[in-house]
Short mmCIF file of C-alpha atoms in Angstrom, two decimals:
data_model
loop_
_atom_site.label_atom_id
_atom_site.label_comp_id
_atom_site.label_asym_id
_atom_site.label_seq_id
_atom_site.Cartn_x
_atom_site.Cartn_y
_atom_site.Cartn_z
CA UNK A 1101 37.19 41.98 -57.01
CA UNK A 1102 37.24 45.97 -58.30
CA UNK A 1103 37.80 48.12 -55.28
CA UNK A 1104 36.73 51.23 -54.80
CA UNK A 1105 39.85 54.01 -56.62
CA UNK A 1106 42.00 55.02 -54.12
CA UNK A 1107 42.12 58.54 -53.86
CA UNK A 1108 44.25 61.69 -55.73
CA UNK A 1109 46.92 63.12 -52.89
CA UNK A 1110 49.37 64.92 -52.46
CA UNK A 1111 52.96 63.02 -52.01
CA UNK A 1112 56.01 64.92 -51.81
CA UNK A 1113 54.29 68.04 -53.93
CA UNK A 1114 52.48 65.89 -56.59
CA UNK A 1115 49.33 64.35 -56.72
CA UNK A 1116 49.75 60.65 -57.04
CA UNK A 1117 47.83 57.31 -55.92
CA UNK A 1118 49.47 55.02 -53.18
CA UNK A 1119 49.30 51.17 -53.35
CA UNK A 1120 49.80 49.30 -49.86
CA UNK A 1121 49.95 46.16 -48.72
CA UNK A 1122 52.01 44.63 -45.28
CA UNK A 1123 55.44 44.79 -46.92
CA UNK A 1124 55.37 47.43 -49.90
CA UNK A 1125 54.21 51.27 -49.77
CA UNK A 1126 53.97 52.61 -53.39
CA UNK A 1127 52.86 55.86 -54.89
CA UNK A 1128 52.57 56.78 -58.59
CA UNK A 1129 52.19 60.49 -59.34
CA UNK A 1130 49.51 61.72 -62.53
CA UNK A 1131 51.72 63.31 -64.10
CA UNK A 1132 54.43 60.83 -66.02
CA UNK A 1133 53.49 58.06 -63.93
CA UNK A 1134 56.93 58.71 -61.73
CA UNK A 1135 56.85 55.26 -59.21
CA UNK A 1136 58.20 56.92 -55.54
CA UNK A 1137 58.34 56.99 -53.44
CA UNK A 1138 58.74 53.07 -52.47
CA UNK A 1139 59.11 51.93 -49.05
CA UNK A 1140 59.49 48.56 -48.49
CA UNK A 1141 58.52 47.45 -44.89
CA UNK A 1142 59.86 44.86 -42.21
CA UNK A 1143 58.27 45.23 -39.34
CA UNK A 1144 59.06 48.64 -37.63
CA UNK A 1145 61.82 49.35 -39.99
CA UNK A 1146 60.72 50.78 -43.09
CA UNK A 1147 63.76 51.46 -46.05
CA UNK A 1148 62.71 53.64 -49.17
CA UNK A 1149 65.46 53.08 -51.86
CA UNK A 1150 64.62 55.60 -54.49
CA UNK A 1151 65.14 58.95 -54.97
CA UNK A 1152 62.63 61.93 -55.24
CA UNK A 1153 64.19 64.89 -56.33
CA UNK A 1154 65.62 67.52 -53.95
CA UNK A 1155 63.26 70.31 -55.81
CA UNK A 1156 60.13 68.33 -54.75
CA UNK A 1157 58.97 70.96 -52.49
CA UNK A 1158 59.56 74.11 -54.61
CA UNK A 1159 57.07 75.73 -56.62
CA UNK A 1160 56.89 73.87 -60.20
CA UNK A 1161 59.29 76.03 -62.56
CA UNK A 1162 56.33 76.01 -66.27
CA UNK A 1163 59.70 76.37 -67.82
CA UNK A 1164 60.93 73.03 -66.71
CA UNK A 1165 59.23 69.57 -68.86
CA UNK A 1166 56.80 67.84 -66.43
CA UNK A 1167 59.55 65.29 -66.68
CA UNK A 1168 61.70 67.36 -64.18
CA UNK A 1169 59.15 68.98 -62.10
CA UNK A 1170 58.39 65.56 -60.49
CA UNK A 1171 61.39 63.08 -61.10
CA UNK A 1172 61.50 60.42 -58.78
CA UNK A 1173 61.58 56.59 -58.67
CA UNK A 1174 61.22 55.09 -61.30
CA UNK A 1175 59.68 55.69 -64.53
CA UNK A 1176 58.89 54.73 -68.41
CA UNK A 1177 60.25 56.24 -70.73
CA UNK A 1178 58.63 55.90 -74.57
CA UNK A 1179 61.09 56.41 -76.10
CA UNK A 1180 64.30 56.66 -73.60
CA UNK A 1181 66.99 59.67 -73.80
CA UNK A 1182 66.69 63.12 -74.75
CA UNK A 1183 65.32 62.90 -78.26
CA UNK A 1184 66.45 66.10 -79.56
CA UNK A 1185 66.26 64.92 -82.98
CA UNK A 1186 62.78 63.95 -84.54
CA UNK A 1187 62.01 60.99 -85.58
CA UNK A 1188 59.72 60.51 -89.11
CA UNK A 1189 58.76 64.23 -88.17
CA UNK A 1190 57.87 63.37 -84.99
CA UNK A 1191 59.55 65.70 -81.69
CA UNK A 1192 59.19 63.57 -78.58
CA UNK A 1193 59.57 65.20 -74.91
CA UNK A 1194 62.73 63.91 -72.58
CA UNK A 1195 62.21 60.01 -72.27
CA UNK A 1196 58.90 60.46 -74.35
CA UNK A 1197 55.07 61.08 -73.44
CA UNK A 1198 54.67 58.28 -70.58
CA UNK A 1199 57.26 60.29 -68.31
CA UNK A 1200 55.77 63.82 -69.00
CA UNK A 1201 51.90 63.46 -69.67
CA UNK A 1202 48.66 62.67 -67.43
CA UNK A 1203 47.73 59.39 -66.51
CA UNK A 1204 44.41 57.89 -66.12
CA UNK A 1205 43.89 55.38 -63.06
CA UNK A 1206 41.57 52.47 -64.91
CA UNK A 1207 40.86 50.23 -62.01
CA UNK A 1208 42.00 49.35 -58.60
CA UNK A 1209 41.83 45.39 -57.26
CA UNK A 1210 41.95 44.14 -54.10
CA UNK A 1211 41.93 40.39 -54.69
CA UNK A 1212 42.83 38.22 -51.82
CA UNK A 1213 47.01 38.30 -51.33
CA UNK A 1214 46.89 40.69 -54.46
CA UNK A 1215 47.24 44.67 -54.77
CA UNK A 1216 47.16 46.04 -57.96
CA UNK A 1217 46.37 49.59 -59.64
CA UNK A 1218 45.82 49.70 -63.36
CA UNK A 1219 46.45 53.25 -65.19
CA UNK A 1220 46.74 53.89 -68.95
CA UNK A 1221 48.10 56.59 -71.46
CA UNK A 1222 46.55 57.27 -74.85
CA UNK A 1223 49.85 58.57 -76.53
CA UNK A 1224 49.20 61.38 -79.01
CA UNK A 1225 52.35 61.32 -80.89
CA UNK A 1226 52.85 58.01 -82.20
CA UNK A 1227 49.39 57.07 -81.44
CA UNK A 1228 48.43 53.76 -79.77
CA UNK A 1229 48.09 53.58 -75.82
CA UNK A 1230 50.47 51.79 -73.15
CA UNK A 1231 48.49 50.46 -69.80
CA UNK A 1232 50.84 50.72 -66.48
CA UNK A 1233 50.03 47.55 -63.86
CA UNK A 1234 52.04 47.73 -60.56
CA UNK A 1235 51.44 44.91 -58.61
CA UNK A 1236 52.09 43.66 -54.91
CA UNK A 1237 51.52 39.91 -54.15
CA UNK A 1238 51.11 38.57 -50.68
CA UNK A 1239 53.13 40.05 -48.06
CA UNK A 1240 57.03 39.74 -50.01
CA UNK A 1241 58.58 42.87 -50.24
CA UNK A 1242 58.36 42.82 -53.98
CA UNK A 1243 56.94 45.34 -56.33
CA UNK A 1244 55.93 43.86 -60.14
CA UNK A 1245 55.59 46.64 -62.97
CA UNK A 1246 54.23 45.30 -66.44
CA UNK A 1247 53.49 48.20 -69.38
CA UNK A 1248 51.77 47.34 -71.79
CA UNK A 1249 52.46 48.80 -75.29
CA UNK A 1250 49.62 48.22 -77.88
CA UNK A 1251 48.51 50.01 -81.04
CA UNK A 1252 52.33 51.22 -81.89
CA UNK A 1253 53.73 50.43 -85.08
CA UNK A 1254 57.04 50.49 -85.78
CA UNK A 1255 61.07 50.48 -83.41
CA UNK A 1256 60.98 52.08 -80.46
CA UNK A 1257 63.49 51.87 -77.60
CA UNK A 1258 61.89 51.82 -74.49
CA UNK A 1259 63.52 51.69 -70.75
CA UNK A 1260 62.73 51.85 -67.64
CA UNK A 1261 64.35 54.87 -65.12
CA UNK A 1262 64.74 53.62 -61.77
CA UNK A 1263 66.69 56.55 -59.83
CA UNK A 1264 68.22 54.83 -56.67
CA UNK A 1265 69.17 57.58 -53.79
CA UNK A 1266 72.55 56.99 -51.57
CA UNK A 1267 73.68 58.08 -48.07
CA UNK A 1268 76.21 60.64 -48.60
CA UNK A 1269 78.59 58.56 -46.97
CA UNK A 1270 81.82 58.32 -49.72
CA UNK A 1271 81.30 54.30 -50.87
CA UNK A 1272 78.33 53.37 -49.06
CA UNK A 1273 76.90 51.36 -51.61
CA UNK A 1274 78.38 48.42 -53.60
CA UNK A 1275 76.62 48.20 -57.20
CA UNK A 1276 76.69 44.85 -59.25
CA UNK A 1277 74.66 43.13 -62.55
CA UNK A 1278 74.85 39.79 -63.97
CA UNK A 1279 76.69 38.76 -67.09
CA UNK A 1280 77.31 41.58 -69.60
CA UNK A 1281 78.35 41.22 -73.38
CA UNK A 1282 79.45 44.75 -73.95
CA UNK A 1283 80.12 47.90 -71.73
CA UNK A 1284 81.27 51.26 -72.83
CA UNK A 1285 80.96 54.88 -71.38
CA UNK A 1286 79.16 57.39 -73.79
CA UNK A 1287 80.65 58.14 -77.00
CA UNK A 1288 80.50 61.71 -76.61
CA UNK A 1289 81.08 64.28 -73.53
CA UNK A 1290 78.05 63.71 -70.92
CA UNK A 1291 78.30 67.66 -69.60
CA UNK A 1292 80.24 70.43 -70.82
CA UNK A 1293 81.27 72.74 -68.53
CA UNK A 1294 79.85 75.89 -70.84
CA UNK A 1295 76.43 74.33 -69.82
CA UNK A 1296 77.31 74.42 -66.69
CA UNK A 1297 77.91 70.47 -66.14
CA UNK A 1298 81.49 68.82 -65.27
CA UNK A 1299 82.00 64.44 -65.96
CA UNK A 1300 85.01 62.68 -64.78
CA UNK A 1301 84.97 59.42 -67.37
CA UNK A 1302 86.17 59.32 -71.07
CA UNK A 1303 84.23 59.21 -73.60
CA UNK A 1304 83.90 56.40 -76.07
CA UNK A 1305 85.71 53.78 -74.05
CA UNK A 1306 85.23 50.50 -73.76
CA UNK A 1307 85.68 48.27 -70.75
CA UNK A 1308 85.27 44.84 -68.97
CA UNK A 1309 84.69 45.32 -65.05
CA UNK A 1310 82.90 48.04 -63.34
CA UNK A 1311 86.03 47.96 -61.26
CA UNK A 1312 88.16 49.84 -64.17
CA UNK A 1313 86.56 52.26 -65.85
CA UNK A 1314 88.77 55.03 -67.70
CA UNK A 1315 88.63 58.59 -66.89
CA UNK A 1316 89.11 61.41 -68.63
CA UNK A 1317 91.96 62.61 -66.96
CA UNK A 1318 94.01 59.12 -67.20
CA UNK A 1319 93.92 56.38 -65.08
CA UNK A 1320 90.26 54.18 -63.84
CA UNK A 1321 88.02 54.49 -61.30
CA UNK A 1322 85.82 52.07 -59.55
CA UNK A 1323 82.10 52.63 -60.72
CA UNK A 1324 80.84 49.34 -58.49
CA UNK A 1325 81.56 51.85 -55.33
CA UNK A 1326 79.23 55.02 -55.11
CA UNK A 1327 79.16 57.33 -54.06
CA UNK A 1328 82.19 58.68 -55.49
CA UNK A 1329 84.00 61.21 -57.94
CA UNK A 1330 81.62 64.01 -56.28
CA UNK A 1331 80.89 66.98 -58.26
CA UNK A 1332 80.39 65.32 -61.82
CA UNK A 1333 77.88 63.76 -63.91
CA UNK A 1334 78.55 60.32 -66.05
CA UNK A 1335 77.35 58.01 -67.82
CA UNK A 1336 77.98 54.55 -68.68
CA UNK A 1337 75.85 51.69 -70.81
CA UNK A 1338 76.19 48.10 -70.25
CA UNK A 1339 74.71 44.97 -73.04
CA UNK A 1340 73.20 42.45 -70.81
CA UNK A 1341 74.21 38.52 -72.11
CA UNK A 1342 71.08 37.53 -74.14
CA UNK A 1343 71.57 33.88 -72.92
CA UNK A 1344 70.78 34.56 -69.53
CA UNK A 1345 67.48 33.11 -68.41
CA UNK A 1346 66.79 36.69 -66.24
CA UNK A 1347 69.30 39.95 -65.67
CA UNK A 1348 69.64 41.67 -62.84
CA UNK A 1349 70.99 44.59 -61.53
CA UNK A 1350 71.68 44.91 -57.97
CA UNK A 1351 72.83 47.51 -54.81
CA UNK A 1352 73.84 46.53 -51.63
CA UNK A 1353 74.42 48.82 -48.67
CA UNK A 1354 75.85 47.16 -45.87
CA UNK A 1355 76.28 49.77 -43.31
CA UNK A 1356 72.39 50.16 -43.72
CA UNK A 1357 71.92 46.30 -43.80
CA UNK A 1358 69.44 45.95 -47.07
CA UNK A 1359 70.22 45.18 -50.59
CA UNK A 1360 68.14 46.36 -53.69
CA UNK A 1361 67.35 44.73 -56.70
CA UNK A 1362 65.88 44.69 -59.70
CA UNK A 1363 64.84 41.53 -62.57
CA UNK A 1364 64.32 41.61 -66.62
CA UNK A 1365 64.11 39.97 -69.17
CA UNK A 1366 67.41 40.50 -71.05
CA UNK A 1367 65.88 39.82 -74.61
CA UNK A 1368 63.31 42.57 -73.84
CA UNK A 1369 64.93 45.15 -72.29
CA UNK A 1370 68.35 44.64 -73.38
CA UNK A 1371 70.97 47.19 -71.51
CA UNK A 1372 71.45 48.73 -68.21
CA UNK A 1373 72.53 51.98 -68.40
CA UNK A 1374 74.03 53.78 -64.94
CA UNK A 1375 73.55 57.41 -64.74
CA UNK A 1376 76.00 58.56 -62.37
CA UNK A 1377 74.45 61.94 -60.42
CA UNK A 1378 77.26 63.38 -58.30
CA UNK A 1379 76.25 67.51 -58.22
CA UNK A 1380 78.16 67.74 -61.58
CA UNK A 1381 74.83 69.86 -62.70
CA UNK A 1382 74.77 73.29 -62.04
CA UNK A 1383 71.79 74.78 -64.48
CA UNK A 1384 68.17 74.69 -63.04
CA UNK A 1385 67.04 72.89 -61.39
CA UNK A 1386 70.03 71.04 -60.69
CA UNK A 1387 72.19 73.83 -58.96
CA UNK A 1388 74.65 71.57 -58.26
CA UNK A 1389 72.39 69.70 -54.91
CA UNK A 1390 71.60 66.31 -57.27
CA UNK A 1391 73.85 64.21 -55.23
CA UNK A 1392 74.48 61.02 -54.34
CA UNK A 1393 72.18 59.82 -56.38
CA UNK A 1394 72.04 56.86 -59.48
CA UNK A 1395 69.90 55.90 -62.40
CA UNK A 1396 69.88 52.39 -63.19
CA UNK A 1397 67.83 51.99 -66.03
CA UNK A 1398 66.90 49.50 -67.69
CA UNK A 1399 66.48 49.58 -71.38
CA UNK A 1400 66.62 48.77 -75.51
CA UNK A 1401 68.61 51.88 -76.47
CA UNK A 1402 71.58 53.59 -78.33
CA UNK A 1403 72.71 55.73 -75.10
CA UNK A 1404 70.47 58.05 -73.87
CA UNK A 1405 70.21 59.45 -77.15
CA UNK A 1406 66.75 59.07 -78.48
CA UNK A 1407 64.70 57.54 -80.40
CA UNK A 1408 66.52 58.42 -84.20
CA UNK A 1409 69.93 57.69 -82.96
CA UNK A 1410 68.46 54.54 -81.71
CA UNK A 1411 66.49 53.27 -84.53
CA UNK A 1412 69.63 54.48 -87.00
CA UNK A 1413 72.65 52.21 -87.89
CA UNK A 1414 74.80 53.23 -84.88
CA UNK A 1415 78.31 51.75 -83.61
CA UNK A 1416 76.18 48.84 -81.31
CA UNK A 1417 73.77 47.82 -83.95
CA UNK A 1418 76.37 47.41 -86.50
CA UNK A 1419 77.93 45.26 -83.74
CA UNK A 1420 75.03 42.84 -83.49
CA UNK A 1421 73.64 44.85 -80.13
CA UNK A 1422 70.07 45.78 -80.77
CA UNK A 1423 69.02 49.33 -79.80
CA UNK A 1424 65.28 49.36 -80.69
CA UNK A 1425 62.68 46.48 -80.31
CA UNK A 1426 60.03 46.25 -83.33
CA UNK A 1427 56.31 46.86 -82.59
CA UNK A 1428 53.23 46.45 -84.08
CA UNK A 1429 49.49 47.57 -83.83
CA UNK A 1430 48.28 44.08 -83.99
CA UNK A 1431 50.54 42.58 -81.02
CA UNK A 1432 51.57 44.05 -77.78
CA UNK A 1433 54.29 44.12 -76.19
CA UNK A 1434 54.86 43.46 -72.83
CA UNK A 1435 57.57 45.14 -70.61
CA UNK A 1436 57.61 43.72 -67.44
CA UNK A 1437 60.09 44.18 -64.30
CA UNK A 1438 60.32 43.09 -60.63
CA UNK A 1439 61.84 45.44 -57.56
CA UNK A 1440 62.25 44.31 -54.66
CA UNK A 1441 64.32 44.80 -51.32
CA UNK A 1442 65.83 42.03 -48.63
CA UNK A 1443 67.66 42.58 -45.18
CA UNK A 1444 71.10 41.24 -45.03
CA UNK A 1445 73.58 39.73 -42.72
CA UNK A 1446 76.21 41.19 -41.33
CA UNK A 1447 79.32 40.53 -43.80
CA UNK A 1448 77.01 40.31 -46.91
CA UNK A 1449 78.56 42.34 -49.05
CA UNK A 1450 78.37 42.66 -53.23
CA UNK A 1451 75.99 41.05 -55.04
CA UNK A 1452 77.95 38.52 -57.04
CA UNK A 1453 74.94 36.40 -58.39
CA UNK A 1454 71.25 35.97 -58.39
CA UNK A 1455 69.83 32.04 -59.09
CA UNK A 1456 66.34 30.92 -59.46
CA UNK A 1457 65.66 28.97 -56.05
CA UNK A 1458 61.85 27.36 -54.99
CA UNK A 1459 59.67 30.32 -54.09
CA UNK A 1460 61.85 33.09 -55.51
CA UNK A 1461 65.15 33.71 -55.87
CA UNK A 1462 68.57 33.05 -53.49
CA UNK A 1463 71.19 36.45 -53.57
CA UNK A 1464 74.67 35.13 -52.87
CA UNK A 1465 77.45 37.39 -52.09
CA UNK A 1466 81.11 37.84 -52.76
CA UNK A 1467 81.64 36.47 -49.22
CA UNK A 1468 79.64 33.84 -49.98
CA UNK A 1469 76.96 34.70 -48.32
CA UNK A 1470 73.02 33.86 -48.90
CA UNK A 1471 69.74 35.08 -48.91
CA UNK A 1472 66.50 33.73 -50.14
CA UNK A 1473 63.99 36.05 -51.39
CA UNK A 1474 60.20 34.80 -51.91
CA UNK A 1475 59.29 36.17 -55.55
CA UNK A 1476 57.08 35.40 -58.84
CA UNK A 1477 59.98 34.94 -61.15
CA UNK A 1478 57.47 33.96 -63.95
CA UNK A 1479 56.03 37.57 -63.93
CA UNK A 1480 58.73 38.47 -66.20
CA UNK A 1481 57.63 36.62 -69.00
CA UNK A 1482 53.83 36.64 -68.87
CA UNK A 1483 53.37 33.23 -66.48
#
């Protein structure tokens, strides 16, 4: 049944439309479609994972891409990275039109156990239009996201920018995926210190467990422990196994008793890729206060890049690691994700897998132990 549009307000400086049900609080701002904040509820205790940009209450720098005037939670990006080089004569913005421009709330529904806003783009660069659906079902602390891409020919390498926000507290979180292929930091330097930005890893290095990842400086670090190595910026990109029947990518926080998580399909969205935000930024309108903080995003891309470096021969194509999915104006293409947060025991610590169970899914730790969380695993590929 179509429900009346909730209204335009204000949240955390930007105009944005909230979606509620007994378990889930979500707003999605107008402006690049920025998901956060998120709260997910259980019963008086209400835990809001992502991260909305220390800036939020500052007056909006013009100077600044809508991008960074709003970021928070989690976003599309169309295509991901910086895209500094044009494509085909086409100059995209940061992480492409969806995370920059206006979007248009379509519909609203109110169905019985379902919550769902519907919002579109019209995207004037490569033409074509992607429709946003962010969906709550019953009362599980679950959030479902599905864009739509339709009318787009050609690659593209899309992602999704979820932006998780730590306590302070050195090694309060423990971060874990499922079954990875490939890792490797960036091939290049992340920040240069003439730009005002300082990284800690080295570049162009491969590696096999989160738990030893080179630095710059000699020697590994631990990336599965955050928040660490404070006062830099990294980044790291990891090729999700193909033959898994769902990826995941997970965070648990044990001295705040809650674990985050998110679900793809690994044939669609192909890589995680952890931007590591540690006050290693010191330009506007960083200034050195974007702390604590971590993007895992989930995407089809070379890096960060952009969309030419993607859709070029690069080191991980010519490996067999696709970096841009095909599209076409006759068939769209579906990119669909599920968020969602559970309480834990006491002694739950790192994710160590995530296995379809009845109803949803069952988190098992690396102290073996379990939780079951009620979910529509099916969502991810269109059931």
């Amino acid at each position: 049944m179509a429900a009346t549009l909730p209204p335009l307000k204000s949240v955390f400086n930007t105009p944005s439309w909230t979606l509620k049900s007994k378990s889930v609080e979500a707003s999605v701002s107008r402006t690049g479609g920025h998901l956060g904040p998120v709260t997910f509820i259980f019963g008086k205790r209400r835990i809001s994972p992502l991260s909305v940009c220390p800036w939020h209450a500052e007056k909006p720098d013009p100077s600044l891409p809508p991008l960074l005037q709003v970021l928070r939670g989690d976003f599309l990006c169309l295509p991901f990275g910086g895209n500094d080089t044009p494509y085909k004569g086409r100059k995209f913005p940061p992480h492409g039109e969806p995370a920059n421009s206006p979007w248009h709330l379509e519909s609203a529904d109110l169905r019985p156990g379902i919550r769902e806003l519907h919002l579109s783009q019209n995207q004037r660069i490569t033409g074509g239009r992607v429709d946003k659906f962010i969906t709550l079902l019953g009362n599980d602390p679950v959030l479902y996201q599905s864009h739509v891409i339709s009318g787009i020919e050609g690659p593209m390498n899309p992602g999704h920018h979820a932006i998780v926000r730590f306590p302070e507290t050195p090694g309060s979180g423990h971060i874990s995926v499922s079954r990875f292929v490939h890792a490797q930091t960036l091939p290049t330097e992340f920040e240069l210190p003439e730009n005002g930005g300082y990284s800690s890893l080295k570049p162009d290095s491969p590696f096999s467990s989160l738990k030893k990842v080179p630095l710059a400086r000699g020697g590994f670090t631990d990336i599965s422990i955050y928040p660490a190595r404070k006062g830099f910026e990294d980044l790291i990109m990891l090729v999700s196994d193909p033959r898994l029947n769902f990826a995941w990518t997970a965070v648990t926080f044990p001295g705040e008793g809650y674990v985050w998580f998110t679900l793809k399909d690994p044939r669609i969205l192909r890589n995680t890729i952890f931007w590591i935000s540690n006050g290693g930024r010191h330009g506007k309108p960083w200034n050195g206060r974007h702390t604590a903080r971590m993007g895992l995003e989930e995407c089809t891309s070379y890096f960060h890049y952009g969309l030419a470096e993607s859709a070029a021969a690069n080191p991980l194509s010519r490996k067999g690691y696709p970096t841009v999915i095909p599209l076409g104006k006759k068939r769209p293409t579906c990119l669909n994700t599920i968020m969602a947060c559970a309480l834990i025991p006491k002694g739950f610590d790192e994710v160590a897998r995530i296995d379809k169970s009845p109803g949803g899914v069952t988190l098992q730790s690396r102290s073996g132990k379990k939780i079951a969380v009620p979910l529509t695993l099916g969502f991810l590929f269109g059931e």
